[in-house]
Amino acid sequence: MAKRVRPEDPPPHKVRLLLTSSDIEKYTNMRNKCQSLKEIAMEFPVVVKENASLKADIQSLRLKISTLETEVETLMNNERETVSAAKEEQKQTWDELRRTSIELNVVRGRLDNTRKDFEDYKKKNTRTTSDALIQTDTQNVCKQAMKKRCDFHFFGQIHLQSDYGNKPTRAEIEGGKIQETLNRNSEIDHNDEPEIDQTCTRKKVILIVRPPPPGSIDSGPSSAEDVSESSSPTSADCGHLFSSSPRSSPYIVPVQARTWFEPAFEYLNVAELGSPYLQFVQQWIGAEAATGWRSTQRGMPGDQRPVELTRWRGGNNAVDRYKASNEKTPTLDGTFAIEFSASVWAWWGSIQPTWRGVDLDSLRPRPFQHFGSEWKSLNRWGPNGWVLLLVCIKWWGVSLRQLEDDNITAMKDDWETAIADMSMMLQGVTEYRVQSVKGSQNNTGDTQ
């Protein structure tokens, strides 16, 4: 039999692969991707180095920014301190300027009064012989009146009461001797007896013969018979305290007044604020005197009270608060007038009696026809009573004088409206107070 021969395997290069077109496309794509990956792998070390360099640069910039922020903060703090110091210095300078201006106005007022006194003195020294005789008789009448009417009480001090003459007459009583300085330019009826007011201290008593109310004596009479008789004022009648000329009617602090009243009166006695304000002060003095200068245990309600007033009276007694050295006194400039007026109206409205109340639209006290019977919120007297309202009115008025604005007339009218409203309510509560004191002298709400 013939031997069968096993065929050999074909050589590898002769093997044919049967690939479709899709397989060829996939292969081509994979080869391209591999090529891209190789290129990226070759560039990676360079990118890593650049990234590290950028990180270093960023860190350096952050340090520089931090340093600059620190320097800017330091400069801003220094600038704030400089500006604050400059503002404080400017404020002190303005305060000093305002105080100097006020003092200058006071000095000018005193100078004007001195000039007027000098003119009166020259007129007195040019009198005729008949005038000199009348002057001598006047001196004798005054001496006799003082000898007759001296009443040694009020802790051993002299108390004299009267009202007489057209010009003030001063007398000093020291060591039991009477020294008089008469300054008058009108004739006196010898049948009249002069009334004399006084201020008392333990060492010296200054007596001042005050002029009668305006219109009771003719100006420039030719003889003593031409002078009409004037009546003496009551303790509640304070119409003679002020006139068109503040110097023509000196006010003498009564010995019955408490220690807080004299510094309060001197603080409120600002003639430059005009007649409505001075009449309001005059009315307040009469109200305090009408009930024997009694003080209530409670002061004016503190709800909505201006913070400037609370700061001013806080920590000071009823005398020291009026001193010029009180550092808590606000700066009374034009800006203060604008802001403070709203605070005063708000406080005044909040302390109205229940029968009056406040208009919700205007936030001002409502108008009314008749006084009510309840006055608890306004029946407050003494160093923490009505005098605090007058202090607010004074601050308001003084600050208005520093204001240079086109609306100054309207703002002054608003100030005078507040004075008129407070004056009206002061009249009502004074009548109520007098009736209460007369009805019960041992009122538990008073401090005797």
XYZ file of C-alpha atoms in Angstrom:
448
model
C 0.000 0.000 0.000
C 1.077 3.445 -0.699
C 1.987 5.568 2.339
C -0.144 8.643 2.915
C 1.782 11.858 3.280
C 0.662 14.387 6.004
C 0.504 17.869 4.648
C 2.723 20.473 6.370
C 1.366 23.661 7.973
C 1.541 26.663 5.728
C 4.130 29.277 6.568
C 2.963 32.170 8.781
C 3.462 34.858 6.171
C 1.188 33.071 3.934
C -1.710 33.104 6.413
C -4.430 35.431 5.362
C -6.589 37.196 7.857
C -10.030 37.913 6.772
C -10.803 41.440 8.293
C -13.810 43.515 7.637
C -13.738 47.291 7.029
C -15.172 48.024 10.460
C -12.378 46.095 12.112
C -9.840 48.049 10.154
C -11.427 51.341 11.238
C -11.394 50.347 14.889
C -7.789 49.379 14.637
C -6.900 52.700 13.068
C -8.666 54.634 15.832
C -6.934 52.679 18.545
C -3.587 53.317 16.981
C -4.273 57.061 16.834
C -5.288 57.089 20.499
C -2.136 55.285 21.456
C -0.119 57.859 19.572
C -1.904 60.689 21.388
C -1.299 59.063 24.741
C 2.377 58.751 23.945
C 2.571 62.450 23.112
C 0.744 63.383 26.320
C 3.030 61.168 28.344
C 6.002 62.924 26.833
C 4.566 66.401 27.706
C 3.413 65.493 31.259
C 6.727 66.166 33.036
C 6.840 69.642 31.496
C 3.267 70.386 32.644
C 4.045 69.155 36.138
C 7.044 71.462 36.334
C 5.035 74.438 35.098
C 2.265 73.664 37.610
C 4.747 73.600 40.473
C 6.176 76.934 39.326
C 2.701 78.452 39.183
C 1.934 77.205 42.690
C 5.086 78.852 43.973
C 4.169 82.107 42.252
C 0.663 81.975 43.687
C 2.012 81.440 47.209
C 4.371 84.374 46.784
C 1.531 86.603 45.595
C -0.592 85.565 48.568
C 2.175 86.581 50.948
C 2.507 89.933 49.224
C -1.274 90.482 49.370
C -1.319 89.635 53.077
C 1.516 92.089 53.708
C -0.272 94.819 51.745
C -3.534 94.206 53.621
C -1.703 94.550 56.931
C -0.112 97.807 55.812
C -3.443 99.164 54.569
C -5.157 98.266 57.861
C -2.388 100.011 59.801
C -2.724 103.120 57.637
C -6.502 103.142 58.043
C -6.229 102.833 61.829
C -3.737 105.682 61.923
C -6.024 107.742 59.697
C -9.006 107.048 61.956
C -7.069 108.113 65.037
C -5.865 111.255 63.284
C -9.359 112.172 62.091
C -10.851 111.452 65.524
C -8.242 113.601 67.232
C -8.795 116.382 64.698
C -12.569 116.248 65.197
C -12.196 116.319 68.972
C -9.832 119.269 68.751
C -12.222 121.050 66.389
C -15.139 120.387 68.737
C -13.208 121.767 71.705
C -12.268 124.819 69.665
C -15.886 125.443 68.687
C -17.055 124.956 72.265
C -14.479 127.428 73.484
C -15.519 129.860 70.757
C -19.184 129.571 71.730
C -18.417 130.053 75.420
C -16.284 133.063 74.582
C -19.075 134.469 72.417
C -21.609 134.045 75.221
C -19.260 135.666 77.730
C -18.663 138.507 75.281
C -22.404 139.077 74.944
C -22.734 139.150 78.735
C -19.904 141.674 79.005
C -21.497 143.798 76.288
C -24.796 143.740 78.148
C -23.105 144.797 81.363
C -21.287 147.561 79.489
C -24.573 148.851 78.082
C -26.105 148.818 81.552
C -23.099 150.689 82.927
C -23.448 153.326 80.233
C -27.131 153.776 81.004
C -26.385 154.031 84.714
C -23.755 156.658 83.959
C -26.247 158.668 81.910
C -28.749 158.441 84.766
C -26.038 159.530 87.180
C -25.286 162.600 85.060
C -28.990 163.467 84.928
C -29.237 163.120 88.696
C -26.311 165.490 89.274
C -27.895 168.177 87.061
C -31.058 168.513 89.151
C -32.415 171.843 90.310
C -32.452 173.076 93.903
C -36.077 171.989 94.364
C -35.163 168.507 93.142
C -32.355 168.362 95.713
C -34.802 169.244 98.494
C -37.166 166.513 97.348
C -34.208 164.095 97.269
C -33.357 164.951 100.900
C -36.963 164.360 101.956
C -36.906 161.052 100.102
C -33.836 159.940 102.029
C -35.538 160.753 105.321
C -38.673 158.835 104.293
C -36.591 155.807 103.330
C -34.669 155.872 106.613
C -37.861 156.109 108.658
C -39.474 153.305 106.678
C -36.497 151.018 107.169
C -36.391 151.719 110.921
C -40.126 151.089 111.323
C -40.526 148.025 109.155
C -37.450 145.947 110.006
C -38.711 142.617 111.230
C -35.984 140.430 112.710
C -36.992 136.908 111.811
C -36.083 134.313 109.177
C -33.161 132.989 111.264
C -32.181 136.389 112.636
C -31.975 138.054 109.216
C -33.774 141.258 108.278
C -36.936 140.919 106.195
C -38.296 144.083 104.543
C -41.123 144.199 102.027
C -42.264 147.070 99.776
C -42.320 148.529 96.298
C -41.481 152.165 95.606
C -39.613 154.622 93.390
C -38.701 155.017 89.739
C -35.058 153.958 90.103
C -33.465 151.314 92.385
C -32.339 152.491 95.836
C -29.578 150.424 97.497
C -28.763 150.271 101.200
C -26.316 148.096 103.066
C -26.792 147.169 106.668
C -23.512 146.122 108.302
C -22.741 146.123 112.010
C -26.030 147.807 112.844
C -25.283 150.843 110.630
C -27.294 151.834 107.577
C -25.418 153.059 104.508
C -27.590 154.219 101.638
C -26.888 155.033 98.029
C -29.913 156.669 96.416
C -30.250 156.867 92.667
C -33.565 158.383 91.571
C -34.820 160.827 88.984
C -38.448 161.343 90.007
C -40.191 163.171 92.857
C -41.786 161.156 95.702
C -44.953 161.887 97.640
C -44.001 162.207 101.318
C -47.210 160.470 102.379
C -46.128 157.316 100.555
C -44.077 154.767 102.415
C -41.462 152.949 100.321
C -41.471 149.189 100.205
C -38.094 147.489 100.139
C -37.102 144.035 98.938
C -33.886 142.298 99.866
C -31.439 139.472 99.483
C -30.152 138.144 102.779
C -26.921 136.520 103.853
C -25.594 136.025 107.360
C -23.057 138.847 106.981
C -24.805 141.403 104.808
C -28.254 142.418 103.594
C -28.606 144.291 100.282
C -31.834 146.278 100.060
C -33.265 147.385 96.721
C -36.263 149.691 96.384
C -37.926 148.412 93.230
C -40.017 150.480 90.788
C -43.789 149.913 90.670
C -45.496 148.204 87.725
C -45.326 150.160 84.448
C -47.940 152.895 84.148
C -48.394 153.551 87.876
C -46.010 156.554 87.890
C -45.823 159.301 85.265
C -42.439 159.711 83.640
C -40.687 162.921 84.648
C -43.130 164.540 87.157
C -42.514 168.166 88.008
C -43.324 167.862 91.694
C -44.064 165.366 94.437
C -47.817 165.963 94.079
C -47.708 164.716 90.490
C -46.700 161.193 91.593
C -49.615 158.767 91.848
C -49.812 156.295 94.676
C -48.840 152.736 93.786
C -50.032 149.572 95.440
C -47.765 146.881 96.822
C -47.658 143.604 94.871
C -48.648 140.293 96.379
C -46.317 137.305 96.637
C -47.928 135.708 93.605
C -47.853 138.885 91.505
C -44.578 138.858 89.613
C -45.493 141.307 86.877
C -42.799 143.738 88.036
C -39.937 141.293 87.586
C -39.422 141.933 83.895
C -40.107 144.806 81.520
C -38.971 145.920 78.103
C -35.631 146.792 79.681
C -34.326 143.848 81.761
C -32.177 146.140 83.913
C -35.012 148.491 84.895
C -36.718 146.013 87.245
C -34.214 144.090 89.377
C -35.499 140.890 90.942
C -34.578 140.117 94.536
C -34.557 136.465 95.580
C -36.997 136.054 98.500
C -35.620 134.653 101.739
C -38.377 132.009 101.671
C -36.996 130.511 98.459
C -35.054 127.250 98.683
C -31.317 127.089 98.011
C -31.752 125.653 94.504
C -33.886 128.552 93.272
C -31.280 131.334 93.067
C -28.788 129.442 90.824
C -31.723 128.169 88.747
C -33.059 131.704 88.280
C -29.617 133.047 87.326
C -29.250 130.175 84.834
C -32.630 130.846 83.225
C -32.423 134.654 83.284
C -31.334 135.223 79.658
C -32.655 138.601 78.539
C -31.556 138.021 74.925
C -34.276 135.373 74.466
C -36.988 138.010 74.387
C -40.253 138.883 76.053
C -42.240 135.602 75.645
C -39.463 133.615 77.289
C -38.955 136.119 80.130
C -42.685 136.224 80.813
C -42.707 132.429 81.023
C -39.840 132.519 83.555
C -41.720 135.213 85.458
C -44.876 133.074 85.506
C -42.915 130.090 86.816
C -41.451 132.185 89.668
C -44.939 133.295 90.651
C -46.166 129.687 90.586
C -43.351 128.470 92.855
C -43.882 131.398 95.251
C -47.674 131.054 95.324
C -47.465 127.768 97.238
C -44.680 128.723 99.619
C -41.802 127.198 97.604
C -42.874 123.666 98.500
C -41.282 120.822 96.533
C -43.071 117.642 95.534
C -41.486 114.303 96.271
C -41.532 113.314 92.607
C -40.158 115.265 89.680
C -41.386 115.467 86.107
C -42.012 112.018 84.537
C -38.919 110.590 82.875
C -40.599 108.753 79.991
C -39.374 110.205 76.670
C -37.403 112.863 78.538
C -34.616 114.270 76.297
C -31.392 112.353 76.843
C -29.465 115.645 76.973
C -31.529 116.755 79.970
C -31.145 113.394 81.715
C -27.376 113.504 81.223
C -27.201 117.128 82.394
C -29.011 116.561 85.695
C -27.597 113.093 86.403
C -24.975 112.889 89.135
C -25.336 116.576 90.085
C -27.310 118.074 92.940
C -29.906 120.790 92.442
C -27.285 123.562 92.756
C -24.171 122.228 90.981
C -26.047 121.364 87.790
C -26.422 125.084 87.015
C -22.723 125.878 87.303
C -20.764 126.814 84.193
C -18.275 124.069 85.083
C -20.888 121.352 84.479
C -19.291 119.393 81.639
C -22.576 117.619 80.905
C -24.166 120.776 79.504
C -24.862 120.153 75.787
C -23.356 122.211 72.974
C -26.075 124.673 72.001
C -25.474 125.101 68.265
C -27.832 125.252 65.298
C -27.857 121.494 64.786
C -28.857 121.023 68.423
C -31.913 123.266 67.914
C -33.218 121.155 65.036
C -32.862 117.826 66.840
C -33.716 118.985 70.359
C -37.018 120.658 69.432
C -38.517 117.302 68.414
C -37.367 115.743 71.706
C -38.947 118.551 73.746
C -42.275 118.237 71.926
C -42.247 114.458 72.387
C -41.575 114.766 76.120
C -44.116 117.546 76.584
C -46.754 115.486 74.821
C -46.003 112.375 76.903
C -46.582 114.158 80.249
C -49.946 115.729 79.402
C -52.901 114.959 81.690
C -55.218 112.180 80.589
C -58.031 114.640 79.800
C -55.870 116.330 77.143
C -53.688 113.720 75.488
C -51.796 113.986 72.203
C -52.920 114.318 68.582
C -51.742 111.158 66.809
C -51.253 112.970 63.494
C -49.145 115.916 64.657
C -47.803 114.268 67.857
C -48.556 117.553 69.629
C -50.853 118.077 72.645
C -54.492 118.323 71.586
C -56.316 121.678 71.833
C -58.997 121.985 74.501
C -61.689 124.381 75.721
C -61.563 123.977 79.502
C -59.083 122.698 82.058
C -59.703 119.250 83.464
C -59.563 118.196 87.108
C -56.614 115.785 86.910
C -53.080 117.282 87.016
C -50.954 114.480 88.443
C -48.357 114.405 85.659
C -47.760 118.185 85.718
C -48.189 118.871 89.440
C -44.445 118.594 89.996
C -42.538 121.401 91.741
C -39.116 122.102 93.131
C -35.663 121.358 91.662
C -36.959 118.488 89.473
C -40.315 119.960 88.530
C -41.281 122.672 86.072
C -37.795 124.167 86.157
C -36.593 121.276 83.943
C -39.064 122.311 81.246
C -37.752 125.868 81.438
C -34.189 124.570 81.058
C -35.263 122.802 77.853
C -36.903 125.979 76.560
C -33.751 127.965 77.343
C -31.473 125.484 75.540
C -33.825 125.458 72.581
C -33.919 129.264 72.385
C -30.169 129.786 72.822
C -29.390 127.225 70.119
C -31.850 128.944 67.758
C -29.784 132.121 68.071
C -26.803 130.198 66.682
C -28.756 128.985 63.658
C -28.274 130.588 60.254
C -31.073 129.215 58.099
C -33.864 130.451 55.882
C -36.384 128.658 58.128
C -35.274 130.440 61.310
C -38.574 132.371 61.484
C -40.667 129.202 61.337
C -38.445 127.496 63.916
C -38.701 130.488 66.251
C -42.500 130.439 65.857
C -42.457 126.754 66.830
C -40.376 127.633 69.910
C -42.789 130.394 70.928
C -45.712 128.011 70.330
C -44.170 125.595 72.826
C -43.733 128.451 75.332
C -47.366 129.518 74.925
C -48.651 125.960 75.353
C -46.522 125.325 78.451
C -47.520 128.703 79.903
C -51.202 127.874 79.472
C -50.826 124.528 81.251
C -48.680 126.126 83.972
C -51.536 128.517 84.685
C -53.982 125.652 85.092
C -51.772 123.496 87.305
C -50.868 126.528 89.459
C -54.535 127.201 90.187
C -54.999 123.534 91.026
C -51.888 123.567 93.239
C -52.959 126.679 95.178
C -56.405 125.231 95.848
C -54.886 121.936 97.001
C -52.498 123.660 99.408
C -55.260 125.816 100.817
C -57.482 122.770 101.250
C -54.848 120.717 103.033
C -51.712 122.308 104.484
C -50.436 118.868 105.488
C -50.356 117.463 101.955
C -48.507 114.159 102.091
C -47.119 114.736 98.591
C -45.046 117.717 99.741
C -41.753 117.890 101.539
C -41.991 120.600 104.140
